Backbone as a ProteinNet text record, in pm:
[ID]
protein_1_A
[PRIMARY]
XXXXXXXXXXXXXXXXXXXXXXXXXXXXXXXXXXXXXXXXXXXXXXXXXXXXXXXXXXXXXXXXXXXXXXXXXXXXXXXXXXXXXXXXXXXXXXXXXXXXXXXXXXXXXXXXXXXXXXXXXXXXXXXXXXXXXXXXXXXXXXXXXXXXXXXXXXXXXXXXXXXXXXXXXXXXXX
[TERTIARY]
1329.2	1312.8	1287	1171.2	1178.6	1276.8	1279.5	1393.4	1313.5	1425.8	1380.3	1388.3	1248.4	1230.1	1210.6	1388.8	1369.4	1242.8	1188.6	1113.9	972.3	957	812.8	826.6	937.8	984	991.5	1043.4	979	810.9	771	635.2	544.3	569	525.9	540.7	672.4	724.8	630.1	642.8	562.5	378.1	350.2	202.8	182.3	304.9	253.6	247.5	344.1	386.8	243.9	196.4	95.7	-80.9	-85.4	-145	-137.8	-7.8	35.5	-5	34.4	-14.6	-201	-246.6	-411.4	-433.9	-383.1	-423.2	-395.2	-257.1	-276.8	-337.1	-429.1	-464.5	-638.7	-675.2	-782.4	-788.7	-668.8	-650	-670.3	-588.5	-580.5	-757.5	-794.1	-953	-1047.5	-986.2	-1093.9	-1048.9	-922.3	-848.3	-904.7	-910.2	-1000.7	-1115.1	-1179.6	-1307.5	-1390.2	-1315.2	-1335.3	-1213.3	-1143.2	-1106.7	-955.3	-896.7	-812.2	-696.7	-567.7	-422	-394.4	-336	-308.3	-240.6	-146.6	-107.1	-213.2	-287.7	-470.3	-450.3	-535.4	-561.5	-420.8	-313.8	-220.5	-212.2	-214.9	-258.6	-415.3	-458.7	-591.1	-565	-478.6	-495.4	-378.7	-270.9	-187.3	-271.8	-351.6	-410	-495.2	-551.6	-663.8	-578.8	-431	-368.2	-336.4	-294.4	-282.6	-354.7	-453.2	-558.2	-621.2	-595.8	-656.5	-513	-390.6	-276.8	-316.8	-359.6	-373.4	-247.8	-200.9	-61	-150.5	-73.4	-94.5	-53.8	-124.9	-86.3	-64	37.8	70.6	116.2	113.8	212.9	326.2	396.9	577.7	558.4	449	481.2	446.9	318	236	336.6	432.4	504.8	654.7	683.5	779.8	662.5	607.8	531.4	513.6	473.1	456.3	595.9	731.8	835	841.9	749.5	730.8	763.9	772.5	851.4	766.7	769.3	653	574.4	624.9	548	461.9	531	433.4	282.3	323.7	253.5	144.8	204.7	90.4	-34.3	39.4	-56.3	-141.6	-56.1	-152.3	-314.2	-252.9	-340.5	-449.1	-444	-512.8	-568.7	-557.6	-661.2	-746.6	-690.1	-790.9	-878	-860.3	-920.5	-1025	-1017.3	-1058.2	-1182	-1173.2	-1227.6	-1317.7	-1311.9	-1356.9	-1353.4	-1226.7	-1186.1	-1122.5	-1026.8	-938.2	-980	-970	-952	-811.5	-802.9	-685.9	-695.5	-699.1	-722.1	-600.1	-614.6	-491.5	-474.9	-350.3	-308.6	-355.5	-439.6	-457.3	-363.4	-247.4	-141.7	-32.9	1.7	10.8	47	-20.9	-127.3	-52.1	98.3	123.9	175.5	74.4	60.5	-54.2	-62	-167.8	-223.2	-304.2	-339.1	-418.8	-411.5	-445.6	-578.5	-705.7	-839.5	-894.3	-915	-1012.6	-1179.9	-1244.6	-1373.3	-1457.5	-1587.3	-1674.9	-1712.1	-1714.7	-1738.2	-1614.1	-1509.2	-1392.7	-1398.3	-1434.4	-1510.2	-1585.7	-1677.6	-1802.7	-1754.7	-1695	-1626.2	-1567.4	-1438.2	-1396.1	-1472.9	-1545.4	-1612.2	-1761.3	-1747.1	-1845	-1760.7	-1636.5	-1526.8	-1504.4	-1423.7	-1331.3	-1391.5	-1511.5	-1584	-1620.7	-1682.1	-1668.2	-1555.4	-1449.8	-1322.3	-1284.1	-1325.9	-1271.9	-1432	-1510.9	-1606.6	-1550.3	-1530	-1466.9	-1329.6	-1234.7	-1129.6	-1145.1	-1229.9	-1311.9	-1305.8	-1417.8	-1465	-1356.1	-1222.7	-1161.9	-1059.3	-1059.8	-955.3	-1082.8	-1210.3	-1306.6	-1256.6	-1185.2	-1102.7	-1055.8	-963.5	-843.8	-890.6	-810	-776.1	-740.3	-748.4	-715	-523.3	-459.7	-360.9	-280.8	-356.9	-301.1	-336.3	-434.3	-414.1	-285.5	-269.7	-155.6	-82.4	-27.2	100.3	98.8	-10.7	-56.2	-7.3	-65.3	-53.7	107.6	197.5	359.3	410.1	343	404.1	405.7	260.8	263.9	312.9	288.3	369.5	551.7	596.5	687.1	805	658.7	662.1	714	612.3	584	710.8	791.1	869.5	973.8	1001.1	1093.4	1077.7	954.2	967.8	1034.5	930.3	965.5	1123.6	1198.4	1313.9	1437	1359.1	1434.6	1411.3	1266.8	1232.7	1335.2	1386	1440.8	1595.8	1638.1	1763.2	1794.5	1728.3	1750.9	1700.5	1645.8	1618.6	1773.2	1879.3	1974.2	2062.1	2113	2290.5	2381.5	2418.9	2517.7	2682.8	2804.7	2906.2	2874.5	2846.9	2920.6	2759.2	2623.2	2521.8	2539.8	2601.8	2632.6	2691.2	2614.1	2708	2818	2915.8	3070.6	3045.7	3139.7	3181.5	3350.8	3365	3525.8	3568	3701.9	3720.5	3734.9	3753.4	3842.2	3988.8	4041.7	4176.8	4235.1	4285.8	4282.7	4313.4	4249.6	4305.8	4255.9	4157.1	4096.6	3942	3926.9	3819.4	3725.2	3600.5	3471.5	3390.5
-2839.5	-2707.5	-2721.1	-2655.3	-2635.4	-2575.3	-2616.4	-2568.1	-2450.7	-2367.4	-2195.2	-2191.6	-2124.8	-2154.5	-2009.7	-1960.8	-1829.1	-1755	-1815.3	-1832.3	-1773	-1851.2	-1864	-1717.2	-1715.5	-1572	-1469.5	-1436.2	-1351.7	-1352.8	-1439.9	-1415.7	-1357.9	-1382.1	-1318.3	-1203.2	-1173.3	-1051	-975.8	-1010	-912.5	-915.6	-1007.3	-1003.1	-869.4	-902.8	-754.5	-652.1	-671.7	-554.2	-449.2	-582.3	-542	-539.7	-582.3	-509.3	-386.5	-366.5	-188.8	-130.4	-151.6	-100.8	-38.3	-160	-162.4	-84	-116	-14.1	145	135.1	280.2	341	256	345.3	366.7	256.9	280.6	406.9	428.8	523.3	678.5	697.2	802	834.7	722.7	783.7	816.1	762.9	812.7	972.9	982.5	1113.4	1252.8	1156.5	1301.7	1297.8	1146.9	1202.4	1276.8	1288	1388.3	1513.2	1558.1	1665.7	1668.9	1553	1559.9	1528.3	1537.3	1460.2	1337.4	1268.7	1180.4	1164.7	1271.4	1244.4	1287.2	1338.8	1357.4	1198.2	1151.5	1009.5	932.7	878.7	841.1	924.6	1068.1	1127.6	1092	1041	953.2	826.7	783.7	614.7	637.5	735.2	697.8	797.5	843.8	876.9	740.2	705.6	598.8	486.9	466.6	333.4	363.3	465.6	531.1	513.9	593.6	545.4	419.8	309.5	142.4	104.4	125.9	104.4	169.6	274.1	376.5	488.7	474.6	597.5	722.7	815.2	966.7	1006.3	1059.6	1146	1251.1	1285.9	1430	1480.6	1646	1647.1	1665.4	1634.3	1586.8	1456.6	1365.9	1211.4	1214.3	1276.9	1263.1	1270.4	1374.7	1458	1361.6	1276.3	1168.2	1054.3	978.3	938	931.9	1071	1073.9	1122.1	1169.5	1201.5	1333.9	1463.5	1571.9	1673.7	1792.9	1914.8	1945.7	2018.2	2011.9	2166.2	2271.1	2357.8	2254.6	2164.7	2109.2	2043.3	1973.7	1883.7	2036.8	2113.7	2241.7	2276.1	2307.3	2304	2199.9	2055	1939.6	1954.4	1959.3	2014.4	2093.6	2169.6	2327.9	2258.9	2223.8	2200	2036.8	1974.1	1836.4	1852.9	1993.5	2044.1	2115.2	2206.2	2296.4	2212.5	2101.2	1993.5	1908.3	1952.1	1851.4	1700.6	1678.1	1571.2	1516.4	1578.2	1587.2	1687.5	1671.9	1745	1785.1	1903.4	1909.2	1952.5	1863.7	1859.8	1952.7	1977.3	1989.5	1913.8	1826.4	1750.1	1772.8	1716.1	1768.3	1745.3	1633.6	1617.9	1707.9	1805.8	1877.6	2003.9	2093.4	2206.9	2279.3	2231	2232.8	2176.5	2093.7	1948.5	1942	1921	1886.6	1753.6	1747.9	1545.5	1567.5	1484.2	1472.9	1349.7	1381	1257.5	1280.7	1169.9	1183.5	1201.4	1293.9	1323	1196.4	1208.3	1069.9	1115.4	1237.2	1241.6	1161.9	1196.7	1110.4	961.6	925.2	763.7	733.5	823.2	802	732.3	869.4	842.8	761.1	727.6	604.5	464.1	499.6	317.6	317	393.8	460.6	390.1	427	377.4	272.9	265.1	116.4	47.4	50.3	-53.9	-167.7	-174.1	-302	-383.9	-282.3	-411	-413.6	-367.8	-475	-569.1	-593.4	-694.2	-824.4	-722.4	-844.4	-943	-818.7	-928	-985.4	-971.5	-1028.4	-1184.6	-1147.5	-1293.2	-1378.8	-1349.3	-1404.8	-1510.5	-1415.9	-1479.4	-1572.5	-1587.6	-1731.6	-1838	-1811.9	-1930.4	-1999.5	-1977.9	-1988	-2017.3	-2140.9	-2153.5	-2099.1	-2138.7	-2040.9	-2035.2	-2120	-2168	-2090.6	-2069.1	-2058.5	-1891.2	-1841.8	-1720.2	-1639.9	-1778.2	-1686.3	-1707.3	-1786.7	-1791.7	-1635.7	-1615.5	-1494	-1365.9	-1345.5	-1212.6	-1251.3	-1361.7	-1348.1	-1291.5	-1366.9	-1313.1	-1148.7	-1096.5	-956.9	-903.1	-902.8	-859.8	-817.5	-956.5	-947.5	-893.2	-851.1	-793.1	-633.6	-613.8	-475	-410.4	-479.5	-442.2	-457.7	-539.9	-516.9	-411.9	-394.7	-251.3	-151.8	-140.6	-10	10.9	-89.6	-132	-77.2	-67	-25.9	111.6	124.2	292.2	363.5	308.2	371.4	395.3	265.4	278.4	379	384.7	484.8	633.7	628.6	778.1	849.8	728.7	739.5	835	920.9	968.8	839.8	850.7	829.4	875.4	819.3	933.5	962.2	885.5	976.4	1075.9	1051.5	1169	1282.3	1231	1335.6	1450.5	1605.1	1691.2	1743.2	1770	1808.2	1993.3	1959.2	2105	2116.5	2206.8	2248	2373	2374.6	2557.9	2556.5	2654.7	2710	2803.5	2737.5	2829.4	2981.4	3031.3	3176.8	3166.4	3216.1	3227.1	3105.4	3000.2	2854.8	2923.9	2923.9	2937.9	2878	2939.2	2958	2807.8
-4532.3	-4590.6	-4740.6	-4812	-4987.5	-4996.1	-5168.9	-5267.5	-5280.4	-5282.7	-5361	-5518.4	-5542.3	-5716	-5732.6	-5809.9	-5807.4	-5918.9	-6037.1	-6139.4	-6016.8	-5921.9	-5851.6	-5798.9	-5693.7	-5636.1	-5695.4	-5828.9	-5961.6	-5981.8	-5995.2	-6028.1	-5919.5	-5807.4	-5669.4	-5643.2	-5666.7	-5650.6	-5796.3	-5863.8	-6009.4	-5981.8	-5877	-5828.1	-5764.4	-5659.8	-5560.3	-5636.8	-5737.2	-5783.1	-5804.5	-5948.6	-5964.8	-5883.1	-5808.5	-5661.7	-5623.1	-5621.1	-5565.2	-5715.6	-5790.5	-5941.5	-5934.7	-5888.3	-5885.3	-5763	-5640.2	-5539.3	-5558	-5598.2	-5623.7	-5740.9	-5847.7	-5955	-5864.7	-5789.4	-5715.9	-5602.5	-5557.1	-5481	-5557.5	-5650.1	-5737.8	-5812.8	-5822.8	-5855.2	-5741.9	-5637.9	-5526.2	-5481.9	-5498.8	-5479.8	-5541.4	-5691.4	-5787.3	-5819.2	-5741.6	-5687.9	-5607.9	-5527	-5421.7	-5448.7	-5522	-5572.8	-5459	-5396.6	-5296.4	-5375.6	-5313.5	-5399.7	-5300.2	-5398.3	-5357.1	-5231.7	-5190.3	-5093.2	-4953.6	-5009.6	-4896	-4848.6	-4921.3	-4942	-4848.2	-4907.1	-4802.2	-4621.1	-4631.2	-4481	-4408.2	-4495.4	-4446.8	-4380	-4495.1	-4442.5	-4332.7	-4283.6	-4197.3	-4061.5	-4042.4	-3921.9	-3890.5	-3991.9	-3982.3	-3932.3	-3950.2	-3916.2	-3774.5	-3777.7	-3605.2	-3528.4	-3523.7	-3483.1	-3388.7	-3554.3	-3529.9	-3441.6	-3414.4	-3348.4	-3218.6	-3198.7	-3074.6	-3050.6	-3183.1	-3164.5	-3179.9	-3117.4	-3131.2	-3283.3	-3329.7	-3500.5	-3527.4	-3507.4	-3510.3	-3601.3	-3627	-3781.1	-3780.4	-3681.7	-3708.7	-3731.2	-3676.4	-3721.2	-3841.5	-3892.4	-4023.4	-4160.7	-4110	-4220.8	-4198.3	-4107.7	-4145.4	-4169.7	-4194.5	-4248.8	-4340.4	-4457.6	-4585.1	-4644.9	-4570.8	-4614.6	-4679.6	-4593	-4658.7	-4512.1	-4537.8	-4462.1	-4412.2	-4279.5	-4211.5	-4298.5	-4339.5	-4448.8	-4549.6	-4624.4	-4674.6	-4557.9	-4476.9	-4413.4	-4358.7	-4318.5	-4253.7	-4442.7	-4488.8	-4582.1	-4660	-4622.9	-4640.7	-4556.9	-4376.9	-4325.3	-4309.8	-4340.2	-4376.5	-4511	-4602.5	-4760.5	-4659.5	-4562	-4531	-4445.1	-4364.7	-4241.5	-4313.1	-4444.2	-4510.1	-4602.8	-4619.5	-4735.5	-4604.1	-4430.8	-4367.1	-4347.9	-4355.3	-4349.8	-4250.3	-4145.7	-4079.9	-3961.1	-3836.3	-3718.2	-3653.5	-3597	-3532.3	-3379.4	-3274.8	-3149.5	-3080.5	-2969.2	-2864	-2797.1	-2744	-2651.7	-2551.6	-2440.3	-2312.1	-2200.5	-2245.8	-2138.6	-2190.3	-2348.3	-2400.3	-2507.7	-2458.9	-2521.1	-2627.4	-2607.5	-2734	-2874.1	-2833.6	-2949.2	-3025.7	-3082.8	-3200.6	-3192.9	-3184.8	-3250.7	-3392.4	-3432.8	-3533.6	-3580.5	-3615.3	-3613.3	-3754.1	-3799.2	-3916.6	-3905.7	-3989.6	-3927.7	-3985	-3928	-3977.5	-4134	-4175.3	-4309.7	-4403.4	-4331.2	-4410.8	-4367.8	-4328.9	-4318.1	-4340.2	-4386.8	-4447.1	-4628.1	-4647.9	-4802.4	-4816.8	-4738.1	-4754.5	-4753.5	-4637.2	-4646.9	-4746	-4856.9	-4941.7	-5070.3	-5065.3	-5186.2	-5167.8	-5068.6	-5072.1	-4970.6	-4932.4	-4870.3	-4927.4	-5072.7	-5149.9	-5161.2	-5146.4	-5223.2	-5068.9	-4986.3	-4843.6	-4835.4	-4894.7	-4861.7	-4937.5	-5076.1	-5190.9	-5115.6	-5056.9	-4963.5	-4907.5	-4795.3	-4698.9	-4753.4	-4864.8	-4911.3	-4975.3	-5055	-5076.9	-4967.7	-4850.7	-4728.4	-4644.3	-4694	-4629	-4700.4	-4817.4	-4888.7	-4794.5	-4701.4	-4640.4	-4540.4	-4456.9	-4351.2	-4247.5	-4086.2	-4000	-4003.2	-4060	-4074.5	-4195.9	-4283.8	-4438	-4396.2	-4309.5	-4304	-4275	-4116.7	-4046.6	-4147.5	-4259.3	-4357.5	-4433.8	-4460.9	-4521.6	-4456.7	-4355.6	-4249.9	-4251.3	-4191.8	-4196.3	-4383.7	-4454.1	-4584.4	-4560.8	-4622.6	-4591.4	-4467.3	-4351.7	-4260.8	-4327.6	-4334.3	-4380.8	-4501.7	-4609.1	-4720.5	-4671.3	-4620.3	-4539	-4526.4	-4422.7	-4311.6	-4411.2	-4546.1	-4660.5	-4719.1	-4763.5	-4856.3	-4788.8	-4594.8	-4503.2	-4472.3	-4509.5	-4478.3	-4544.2	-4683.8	-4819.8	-4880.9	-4819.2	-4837.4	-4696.4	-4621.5	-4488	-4582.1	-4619.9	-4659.6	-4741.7	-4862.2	-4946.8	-4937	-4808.4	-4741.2	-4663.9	-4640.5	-4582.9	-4643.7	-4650.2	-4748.3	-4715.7	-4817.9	-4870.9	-4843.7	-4878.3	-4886.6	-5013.8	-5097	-5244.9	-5237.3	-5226.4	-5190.6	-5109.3	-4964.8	-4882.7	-4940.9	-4882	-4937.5	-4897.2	-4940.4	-4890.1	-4907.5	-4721.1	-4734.4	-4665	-4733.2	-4699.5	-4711.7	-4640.8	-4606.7	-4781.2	-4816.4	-4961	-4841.5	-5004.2	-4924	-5022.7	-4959.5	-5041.9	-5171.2	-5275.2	-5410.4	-5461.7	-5367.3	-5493.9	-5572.8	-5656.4	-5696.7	-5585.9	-5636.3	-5561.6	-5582.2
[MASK]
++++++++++++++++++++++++++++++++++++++++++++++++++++++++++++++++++++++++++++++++++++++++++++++++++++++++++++++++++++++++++++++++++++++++++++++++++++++++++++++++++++++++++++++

């Protein structure tokens, strides 16, 4: 087994960082390029991941997904449906379900934007081995399922967050 070089593990960790730094400032200009919010853009890429998985997308999943109320998520809807971006089907096994599809104009745009920098990736991972890939796909994979892990946790209460309730007893203040 290597020695762990916490120095290296810092610097890795401050790579991604800045990755997510760059992806999302790339994200945010494609957002107000097309006049959408950012969180458009993320309800894009999580139908689109659905999708490439074969899950159903619905907006109770969509709206745990982006961590928003389903009032918000209905009016996310309605401005992506409204902008032609987004479809909203009926379940045919059912009818009172929604699915949720991205239209080809919203794939159009996307692979209009960020179609270069997936050619540019592309070309960087011909570097690599069929070997050094899979090391790759386990890193990120693994990255992933840390962040998703830690965004879960701190979605959790707490006791000292949790809110307290208790009788009052006659005569305690309010």
């Amino acid at each position: 087994m290597q020695s762990v070089n916490p120095d290296e593990d810092a610097q890795t960790v401050h790579r991604l960082r800045g990755l997510a730094v760059e992806l999302n400032l790339l994200g945010a200009e494609f957002a107000q390029l097309h006049g959408l919010h950012t969180t458009d853009l993320r309800a894009l890429i999580c139908i689109l991941d659905a999708d490439r998985a074969d899950l159903p997308a619905t907006p109770g999943w969509l709206g745990s997904q982006l961590g928003i109320n389903s009032a918000s998520v209905t009016a996310l809807l309605d401005r992506m449906e409204s902008a032609g971006l987004i479809r909203r089907d009926r379940d045919a096994d059912d009818r009172r379900r929604s699915l949720l599809a991205v239209t080809p104009r919203a794939v159009d745009l996307g692979q209009s934007f960020f179609g270069p920098l997936i050619n540019r990736t592309a070309a960087v991972l011909e570097g690599f081995d069929a070997t050094e890939r899979d090391t790759i796909s386990r890193f990120l994979d693994g990255v992933n399922r840390a962040v998703a892990g830690e965004r879960q946790t701190r979605s959790q209460p707490t006791d000292a967050s949790a809110p307290r309730s208790r009788t009052r007893r006659a005569g305690e203040p309010a």
